[in-house]
Short mmCIF file of C-alpha atoms in Angstrom, two decimals:
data_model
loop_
_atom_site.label_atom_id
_atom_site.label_comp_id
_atom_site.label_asym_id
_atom_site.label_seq_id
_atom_site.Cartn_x
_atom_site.Cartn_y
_atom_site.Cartn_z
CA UNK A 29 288.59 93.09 132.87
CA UNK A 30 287.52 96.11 130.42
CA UNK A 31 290.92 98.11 130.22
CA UNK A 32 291.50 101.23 129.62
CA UNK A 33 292.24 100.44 125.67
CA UNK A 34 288.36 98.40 125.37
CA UNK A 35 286.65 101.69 126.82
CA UNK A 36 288.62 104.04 124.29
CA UNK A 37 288.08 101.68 120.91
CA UNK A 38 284.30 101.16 122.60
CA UNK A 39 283.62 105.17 122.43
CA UNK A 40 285.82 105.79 119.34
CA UNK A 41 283.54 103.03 117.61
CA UNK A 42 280.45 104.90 119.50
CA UNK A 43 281.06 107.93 118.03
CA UNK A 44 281.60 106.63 114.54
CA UNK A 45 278.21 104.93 114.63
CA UNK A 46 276.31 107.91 115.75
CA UNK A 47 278.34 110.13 112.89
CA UNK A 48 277.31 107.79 110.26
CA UNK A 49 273.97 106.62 111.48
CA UNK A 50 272.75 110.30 111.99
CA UNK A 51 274.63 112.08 109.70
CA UNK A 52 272.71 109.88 107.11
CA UNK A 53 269.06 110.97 108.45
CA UNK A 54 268.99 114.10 105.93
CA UNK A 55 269.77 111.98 102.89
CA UNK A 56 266.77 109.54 103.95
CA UNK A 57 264.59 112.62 103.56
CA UNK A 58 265.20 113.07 100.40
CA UNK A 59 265.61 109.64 99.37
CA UNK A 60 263.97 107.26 101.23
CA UNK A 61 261.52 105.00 100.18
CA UNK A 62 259.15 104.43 103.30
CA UNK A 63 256.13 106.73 104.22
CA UNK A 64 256.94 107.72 107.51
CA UNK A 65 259.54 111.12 107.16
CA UNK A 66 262.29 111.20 109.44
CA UNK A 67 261.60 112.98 112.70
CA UNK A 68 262.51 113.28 116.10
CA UNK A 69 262.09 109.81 117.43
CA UNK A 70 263.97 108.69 114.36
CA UNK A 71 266.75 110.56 115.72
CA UNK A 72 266.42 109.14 118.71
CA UNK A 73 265.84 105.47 117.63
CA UNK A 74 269.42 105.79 115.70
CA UNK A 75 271.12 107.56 118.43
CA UNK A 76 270.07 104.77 121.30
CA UNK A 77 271.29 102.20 118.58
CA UNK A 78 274.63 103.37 117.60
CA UNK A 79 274.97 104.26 121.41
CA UNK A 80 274.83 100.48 122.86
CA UNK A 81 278.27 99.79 120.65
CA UNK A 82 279.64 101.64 124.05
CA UNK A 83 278.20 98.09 125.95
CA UNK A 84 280.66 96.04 123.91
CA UNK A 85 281.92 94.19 127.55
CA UNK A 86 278.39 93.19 127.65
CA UNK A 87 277.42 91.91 124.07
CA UNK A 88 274.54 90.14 124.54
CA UNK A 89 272.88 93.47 126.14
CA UNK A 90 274.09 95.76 123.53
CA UNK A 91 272.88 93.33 120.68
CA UNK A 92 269.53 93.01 122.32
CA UNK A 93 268.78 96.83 122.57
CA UNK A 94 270.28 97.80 119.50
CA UNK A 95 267.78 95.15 118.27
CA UNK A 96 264.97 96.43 119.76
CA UNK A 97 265.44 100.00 118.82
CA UNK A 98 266.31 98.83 115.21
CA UNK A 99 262.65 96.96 114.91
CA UNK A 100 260.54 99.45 116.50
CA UNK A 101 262.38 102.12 113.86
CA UNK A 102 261.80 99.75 111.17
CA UNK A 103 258.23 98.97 112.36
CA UNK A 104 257.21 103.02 112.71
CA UNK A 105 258.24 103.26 108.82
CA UNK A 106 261.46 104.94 109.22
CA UNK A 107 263.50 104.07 105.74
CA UNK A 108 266.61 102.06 106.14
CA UNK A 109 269.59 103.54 106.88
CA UNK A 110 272.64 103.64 108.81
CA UNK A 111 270.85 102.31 112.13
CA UNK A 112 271.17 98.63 109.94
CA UNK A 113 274.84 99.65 110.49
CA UNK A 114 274.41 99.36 113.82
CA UNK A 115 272.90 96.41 113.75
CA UNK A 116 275.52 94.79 111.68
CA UNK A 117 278.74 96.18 114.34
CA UNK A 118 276.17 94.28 117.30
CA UNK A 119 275.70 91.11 115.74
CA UNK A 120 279.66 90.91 114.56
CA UNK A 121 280.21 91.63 118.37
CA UNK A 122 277.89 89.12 119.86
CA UNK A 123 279.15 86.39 117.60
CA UNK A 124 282.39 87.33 118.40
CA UNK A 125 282.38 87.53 122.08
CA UNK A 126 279.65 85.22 123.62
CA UNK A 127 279.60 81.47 123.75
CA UNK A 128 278.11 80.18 120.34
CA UNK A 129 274.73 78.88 121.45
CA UNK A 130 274.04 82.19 123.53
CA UNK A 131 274.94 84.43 120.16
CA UNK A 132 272.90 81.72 117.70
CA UNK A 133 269.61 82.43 120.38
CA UNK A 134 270.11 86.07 120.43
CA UNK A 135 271.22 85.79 116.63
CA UNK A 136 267.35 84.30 116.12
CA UNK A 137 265.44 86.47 118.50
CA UNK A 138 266.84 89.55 116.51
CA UNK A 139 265.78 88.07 113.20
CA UNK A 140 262.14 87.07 114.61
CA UNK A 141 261.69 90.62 116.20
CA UNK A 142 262.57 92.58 113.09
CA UNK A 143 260.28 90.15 111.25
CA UNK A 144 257.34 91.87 112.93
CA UNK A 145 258.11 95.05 110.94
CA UNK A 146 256.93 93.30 107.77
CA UNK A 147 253.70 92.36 109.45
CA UNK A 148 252.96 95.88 111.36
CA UNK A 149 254.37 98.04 108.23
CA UNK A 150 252.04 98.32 105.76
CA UNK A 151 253.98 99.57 103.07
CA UNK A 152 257.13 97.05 103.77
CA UNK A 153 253.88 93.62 103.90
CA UNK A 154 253.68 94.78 100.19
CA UNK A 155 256.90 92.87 99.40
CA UNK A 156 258.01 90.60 101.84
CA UNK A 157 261.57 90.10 100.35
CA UNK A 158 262.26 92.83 101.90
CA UNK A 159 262.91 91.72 104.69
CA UNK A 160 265.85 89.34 103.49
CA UNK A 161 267.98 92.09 102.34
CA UNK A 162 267.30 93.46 105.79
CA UNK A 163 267.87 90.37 107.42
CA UNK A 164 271.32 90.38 106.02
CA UNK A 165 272.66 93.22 107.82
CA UNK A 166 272.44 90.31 110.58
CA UNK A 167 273.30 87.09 108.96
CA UNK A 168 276.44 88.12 107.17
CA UNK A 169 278.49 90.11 110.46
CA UNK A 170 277.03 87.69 112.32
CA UNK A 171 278.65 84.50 110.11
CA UNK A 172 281.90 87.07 109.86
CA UNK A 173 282.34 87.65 113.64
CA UNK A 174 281.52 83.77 114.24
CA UNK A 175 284.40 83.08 111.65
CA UNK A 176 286.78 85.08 113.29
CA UNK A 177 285.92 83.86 116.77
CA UNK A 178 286.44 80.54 115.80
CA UNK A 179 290.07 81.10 113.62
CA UNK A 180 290.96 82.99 117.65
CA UNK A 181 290.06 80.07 119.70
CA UNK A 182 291.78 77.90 117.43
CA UNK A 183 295.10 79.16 117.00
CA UNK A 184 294.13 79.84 121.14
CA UNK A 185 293.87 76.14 121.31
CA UNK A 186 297.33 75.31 119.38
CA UNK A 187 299.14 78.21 121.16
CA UNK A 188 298.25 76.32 124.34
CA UNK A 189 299.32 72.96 122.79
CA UNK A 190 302.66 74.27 121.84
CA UNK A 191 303.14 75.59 125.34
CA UNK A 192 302.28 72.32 127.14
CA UNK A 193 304.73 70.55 124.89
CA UNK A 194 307.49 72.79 125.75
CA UNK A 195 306.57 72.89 129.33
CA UNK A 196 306.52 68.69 128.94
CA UNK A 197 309.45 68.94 127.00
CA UNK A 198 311.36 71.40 129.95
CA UNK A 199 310.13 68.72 132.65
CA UNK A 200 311.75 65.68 130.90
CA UNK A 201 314.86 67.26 130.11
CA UNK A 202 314.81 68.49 133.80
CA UNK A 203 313.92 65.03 134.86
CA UNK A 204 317.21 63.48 132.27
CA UNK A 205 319.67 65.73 134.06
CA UNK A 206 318.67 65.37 137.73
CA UNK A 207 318.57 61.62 136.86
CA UNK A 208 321.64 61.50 135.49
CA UNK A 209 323.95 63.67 138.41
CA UNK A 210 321.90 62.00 140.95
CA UNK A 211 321.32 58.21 139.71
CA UNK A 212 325.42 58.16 138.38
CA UNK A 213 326.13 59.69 142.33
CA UNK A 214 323.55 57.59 144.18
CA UNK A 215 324.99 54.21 142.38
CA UNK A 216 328.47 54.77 143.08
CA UNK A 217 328.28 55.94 146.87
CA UNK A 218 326.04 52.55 147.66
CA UNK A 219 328.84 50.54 145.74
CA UNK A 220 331.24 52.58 147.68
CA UNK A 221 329.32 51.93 150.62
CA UNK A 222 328.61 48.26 150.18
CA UNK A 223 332.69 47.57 150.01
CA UNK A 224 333.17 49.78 153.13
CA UNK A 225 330.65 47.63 155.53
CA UNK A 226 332.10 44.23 154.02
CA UNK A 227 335.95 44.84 154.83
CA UNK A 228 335.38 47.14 157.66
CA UNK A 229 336.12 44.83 160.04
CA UNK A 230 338.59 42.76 158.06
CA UNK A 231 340.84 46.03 156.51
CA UNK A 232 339.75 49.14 157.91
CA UNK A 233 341.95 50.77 155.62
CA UNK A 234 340.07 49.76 152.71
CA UNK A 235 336.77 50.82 154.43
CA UNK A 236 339.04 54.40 155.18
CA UNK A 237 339.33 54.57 151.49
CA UNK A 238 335.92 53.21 150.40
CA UNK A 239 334.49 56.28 152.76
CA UNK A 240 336.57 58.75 151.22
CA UNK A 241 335.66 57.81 148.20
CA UNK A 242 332.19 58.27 149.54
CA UNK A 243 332.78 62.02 150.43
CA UNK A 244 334.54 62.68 146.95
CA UNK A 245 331.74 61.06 144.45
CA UNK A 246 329.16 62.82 146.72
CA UNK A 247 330.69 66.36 146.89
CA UNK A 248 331.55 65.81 142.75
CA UNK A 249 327.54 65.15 142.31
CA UNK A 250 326.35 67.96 144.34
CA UNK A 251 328.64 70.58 142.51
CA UNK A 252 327.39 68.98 139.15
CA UNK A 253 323.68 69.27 140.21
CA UNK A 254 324.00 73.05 141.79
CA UNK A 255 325.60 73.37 137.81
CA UNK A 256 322.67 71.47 136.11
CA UNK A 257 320.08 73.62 138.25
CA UNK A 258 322.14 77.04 137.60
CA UNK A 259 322.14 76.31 134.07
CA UNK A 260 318.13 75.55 134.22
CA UNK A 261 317.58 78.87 136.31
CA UNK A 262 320.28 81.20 136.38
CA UNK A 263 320.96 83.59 138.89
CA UNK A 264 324.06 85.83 139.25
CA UNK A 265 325.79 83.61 141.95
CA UNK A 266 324.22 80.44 140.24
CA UNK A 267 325.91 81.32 137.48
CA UNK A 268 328.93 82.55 139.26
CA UNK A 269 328.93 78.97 140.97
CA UNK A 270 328.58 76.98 137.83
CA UNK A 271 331.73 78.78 135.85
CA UNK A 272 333.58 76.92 138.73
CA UNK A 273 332.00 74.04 138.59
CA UNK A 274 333.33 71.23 136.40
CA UNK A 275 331.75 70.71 133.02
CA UNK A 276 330.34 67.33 131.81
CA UNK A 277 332.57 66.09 128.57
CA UNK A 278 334.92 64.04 126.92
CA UNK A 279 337.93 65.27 128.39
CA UNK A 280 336.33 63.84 131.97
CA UNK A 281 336.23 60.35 131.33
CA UNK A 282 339.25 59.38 132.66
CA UNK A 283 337.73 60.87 135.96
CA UNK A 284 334.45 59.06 134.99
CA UNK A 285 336.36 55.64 134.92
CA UNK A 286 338.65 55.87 137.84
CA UNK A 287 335.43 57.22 139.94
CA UNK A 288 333.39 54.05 138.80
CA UNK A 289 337.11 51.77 139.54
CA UNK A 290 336.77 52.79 143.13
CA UNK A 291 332.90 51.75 142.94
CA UNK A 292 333.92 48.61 142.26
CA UNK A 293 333.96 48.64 138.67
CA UNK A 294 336.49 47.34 136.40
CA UNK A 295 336.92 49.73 133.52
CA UNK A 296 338.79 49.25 130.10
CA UNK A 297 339.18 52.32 128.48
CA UNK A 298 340.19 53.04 125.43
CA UNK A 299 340.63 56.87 123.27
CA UNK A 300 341.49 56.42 119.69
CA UNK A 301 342.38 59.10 116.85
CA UNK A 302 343.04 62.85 118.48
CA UNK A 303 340.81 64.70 120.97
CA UNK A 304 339.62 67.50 119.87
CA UNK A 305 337.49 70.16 121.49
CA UNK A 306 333.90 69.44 120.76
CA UNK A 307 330.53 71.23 120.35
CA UNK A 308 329.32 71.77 124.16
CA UNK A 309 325.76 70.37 123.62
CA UNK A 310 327.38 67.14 121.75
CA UNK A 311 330.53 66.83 124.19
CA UNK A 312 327.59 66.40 127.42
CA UNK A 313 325.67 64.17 125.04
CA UNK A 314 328.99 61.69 124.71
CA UNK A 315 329.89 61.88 128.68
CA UNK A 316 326.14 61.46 129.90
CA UNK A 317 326.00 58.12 127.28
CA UNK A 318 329.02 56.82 129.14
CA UNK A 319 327.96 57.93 132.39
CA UNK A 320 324.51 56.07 131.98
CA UNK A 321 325.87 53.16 130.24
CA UNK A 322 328.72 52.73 132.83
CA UNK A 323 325.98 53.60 136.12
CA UNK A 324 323.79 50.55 134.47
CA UNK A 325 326.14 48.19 134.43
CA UNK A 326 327.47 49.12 137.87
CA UNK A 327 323.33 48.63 139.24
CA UNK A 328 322.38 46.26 136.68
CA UNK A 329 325.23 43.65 135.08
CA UNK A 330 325.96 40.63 136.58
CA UNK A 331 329.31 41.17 136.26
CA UNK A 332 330.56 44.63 137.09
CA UNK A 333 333.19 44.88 134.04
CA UNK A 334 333.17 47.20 131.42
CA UNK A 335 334.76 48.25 128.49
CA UNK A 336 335.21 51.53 126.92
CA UNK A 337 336.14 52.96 123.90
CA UNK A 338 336.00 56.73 122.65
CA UNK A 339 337.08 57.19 119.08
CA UNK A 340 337.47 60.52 117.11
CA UNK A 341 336.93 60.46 113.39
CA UNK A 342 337.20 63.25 111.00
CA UNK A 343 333.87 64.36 111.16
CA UNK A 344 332.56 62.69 114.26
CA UNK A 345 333.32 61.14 117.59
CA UNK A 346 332.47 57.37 118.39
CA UNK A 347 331.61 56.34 122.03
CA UNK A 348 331.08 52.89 122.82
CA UNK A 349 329.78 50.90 126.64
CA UNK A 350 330.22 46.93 126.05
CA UNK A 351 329.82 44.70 129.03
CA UNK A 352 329.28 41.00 129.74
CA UNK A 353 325.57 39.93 130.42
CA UNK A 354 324.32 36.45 131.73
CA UNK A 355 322.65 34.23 129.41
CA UNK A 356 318.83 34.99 129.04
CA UNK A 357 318.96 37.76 131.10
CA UNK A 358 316.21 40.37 129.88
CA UNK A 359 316.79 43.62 128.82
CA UNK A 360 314.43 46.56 129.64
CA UNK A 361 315.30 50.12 128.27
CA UNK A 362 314.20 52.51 130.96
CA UNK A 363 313.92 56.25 131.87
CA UNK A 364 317.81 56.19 131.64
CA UNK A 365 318.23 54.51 128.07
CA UNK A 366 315.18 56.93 126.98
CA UNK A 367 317.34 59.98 127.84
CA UNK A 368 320.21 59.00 126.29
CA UNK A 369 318.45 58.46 123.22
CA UNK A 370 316.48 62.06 123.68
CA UNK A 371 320.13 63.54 124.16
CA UNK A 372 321.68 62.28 121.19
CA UNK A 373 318.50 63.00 118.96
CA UNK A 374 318.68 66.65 119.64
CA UNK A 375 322.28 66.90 118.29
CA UNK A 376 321.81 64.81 115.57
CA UNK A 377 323.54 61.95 116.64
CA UNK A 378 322.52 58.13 116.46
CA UNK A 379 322.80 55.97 119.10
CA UNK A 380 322.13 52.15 119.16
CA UNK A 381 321.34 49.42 122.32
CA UNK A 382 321.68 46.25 121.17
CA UNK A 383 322.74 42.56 122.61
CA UNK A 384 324.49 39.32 121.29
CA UNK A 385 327.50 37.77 121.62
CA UNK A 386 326.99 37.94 125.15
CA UNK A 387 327.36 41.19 125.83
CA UNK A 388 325.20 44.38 126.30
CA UNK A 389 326.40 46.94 123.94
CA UNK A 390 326.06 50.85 123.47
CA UNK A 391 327.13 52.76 121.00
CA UNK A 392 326.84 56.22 120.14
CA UNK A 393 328.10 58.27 116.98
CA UNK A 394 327.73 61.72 117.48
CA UNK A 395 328.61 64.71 115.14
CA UNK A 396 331.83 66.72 115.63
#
């Protein structure tokens, strides 16, 4: 669209042009160095050529009749002047503005029409390197405003990049923390599910328990998704909701273990050195490695037993998922492992998966 701000720097440039380009005219008189004297169509000539810099939204038009009054000026044996200014602000603009093999045509069709003026001007045929100085007043703006267009649509291009990284980057860490609430939730209610419709029958008690279980881990997960998606967009009453809500750390994973106990998991745990209040980007990091850790083994071991160990150091804290895995049994780091690795990059943490001895082992050292 051609604001408001385009139409005033169009006729500011306009006026400049015609200011310049006739204000010069007298000084030609005096010391120009073609036959023809400066008259009324010269005047008229310039003023139609500085007057299509006011066609700027439509380049390709302004170039071409700035062009055309430039040649037949230079062709009636008008001296040069400032209407080769106006040349020079059309070219820059049509290199600048049109797509680059539309402004290289029109770039050559204005060179090849005010070549006729060294074949129709008799004086000017005398010494045809005149027209290369003249030709200049094309070449160079246009090379400049090609430059420029170029150095734009570049930085453009890597402005764009940047953006589609951090939009990618916004959609995985989006991804991490729904899949994290909802996969930890989603494994323990089926556990908690699975033991309910086996002793059902048998101790209906223990299905009693199983199910309210059930409605605990569920409500828990919803209020720490409705968190995760207040913290993501905030709104007054998200935000409102989520300083109620329960925040993901260390000092949770007692309430991580027992939930994953009644899920059918049998959890060691074990919290050496002093706890300590932690940064809140690295205390999330820790609690999502153990809930992750802990949710795979509950889907994936073959034996649902785990143990766990938190350890504070003086400048760090240690977190640790070991669990028994059958012999030969493959190991395949998915979207889960992948996040917890992304989460403990981006404190500056290190994190390690590794197997032997039997068992599947995570370990995490984080700074704090």
């Amino acid at each position: 669209m051609h604001t408001g701000r385009e139409l005033v720097g169009s006729l500011i440039l306009t006026v400049v042009l015609l200011l310049v380009a006739v204000g010069s005219l007298p000084f030609l008189v005096t010391w120009g160095t073609q036959t023809r004297p400066v008259d009324a169509w010269a005047v008229v000539l310039v003023v139609v050529a500085a007057g299509s810099a006011a066609l700027r939204r439509w380049p390709v038009v302004s170039f071409g009749i700035c062009t055309v009054a430039t040649s037949v000026y230079l062709m009636l044996g008008y001296p040069y002047g400032g209407i080769l200014l106006c040349l020079a602000v059309a070219a820059y603009t049509v290199a600048r503005r049109t797509p680059l093999r539309v402004a290289v045509v029109a770039a050559a069709a204005a060179l090849a029409l005010l070549l006729a003026h060294v074949f129709t001007n008799g004086t000017a045929i005398e010494g045809l390197m005149t027209f290369l100085p003249g030709s200049a007043w094309v070449v160079v703006p246009f090379s400049i405003g090609l430059a420029r267009r170029l150095v734009v649509e570049a930085a453009q291009r890597q402005r764009a990049e940047s953006e589609r990284r951090a939009l990618d980057d916004e959609r995985l860490r989006l991804a991490s923390e729904v899949h994290d609430v909802v996969g930890h939730g989603l494994a323990a209610i089926q556990m908690q599910a699975d033991i309910a419709r086996h002793v059902r029958d048998r101790k209906p008690e223990q299905a009693d328990i199983a199910l309210d279980a059930i409605s605990r881990t569920s409500a828990e997960a919803l209020a720490e998704l409705r968190a995760t998606l207040a913290a993501i967009a905030p709104s007054e009453a998200a935000v409102a909701r989520e300083s109620r809500a329960p925040t993901p750390g260390l000092a949770r994973v007692g309430d991580l273990c027992a939930r994953m106990r009644e899920s059918g998991v049998d959890v060691d745990l074990a919290v050496t050195g002093t706890p300590r209040a932690l940064d809140p980007a690295v205390d999330v990091a820790a609690y999502r490695v153990l809930q992750e850790s802990l949710t795979n083994v509950a889907k994936h071991a073959a034996q649902r037993h785990a143990s766990v160990a938190v350890r504070y150091t003086a400048d760090a804290v240690e977190v640790d998922v070991a669990n028994p895995m059958a012999p030969l049994a493959e190991v395949t780091e998915g979207f889960g492992i992948a996040g917890m690795r992304r989460r403990i990059d981006d404190v500056g943490g290190a994190i390690t998966v590794s197997t032997g001895g039997g068992e599947f082992r995570v370990a995490a050292v984080l700074p704090g």
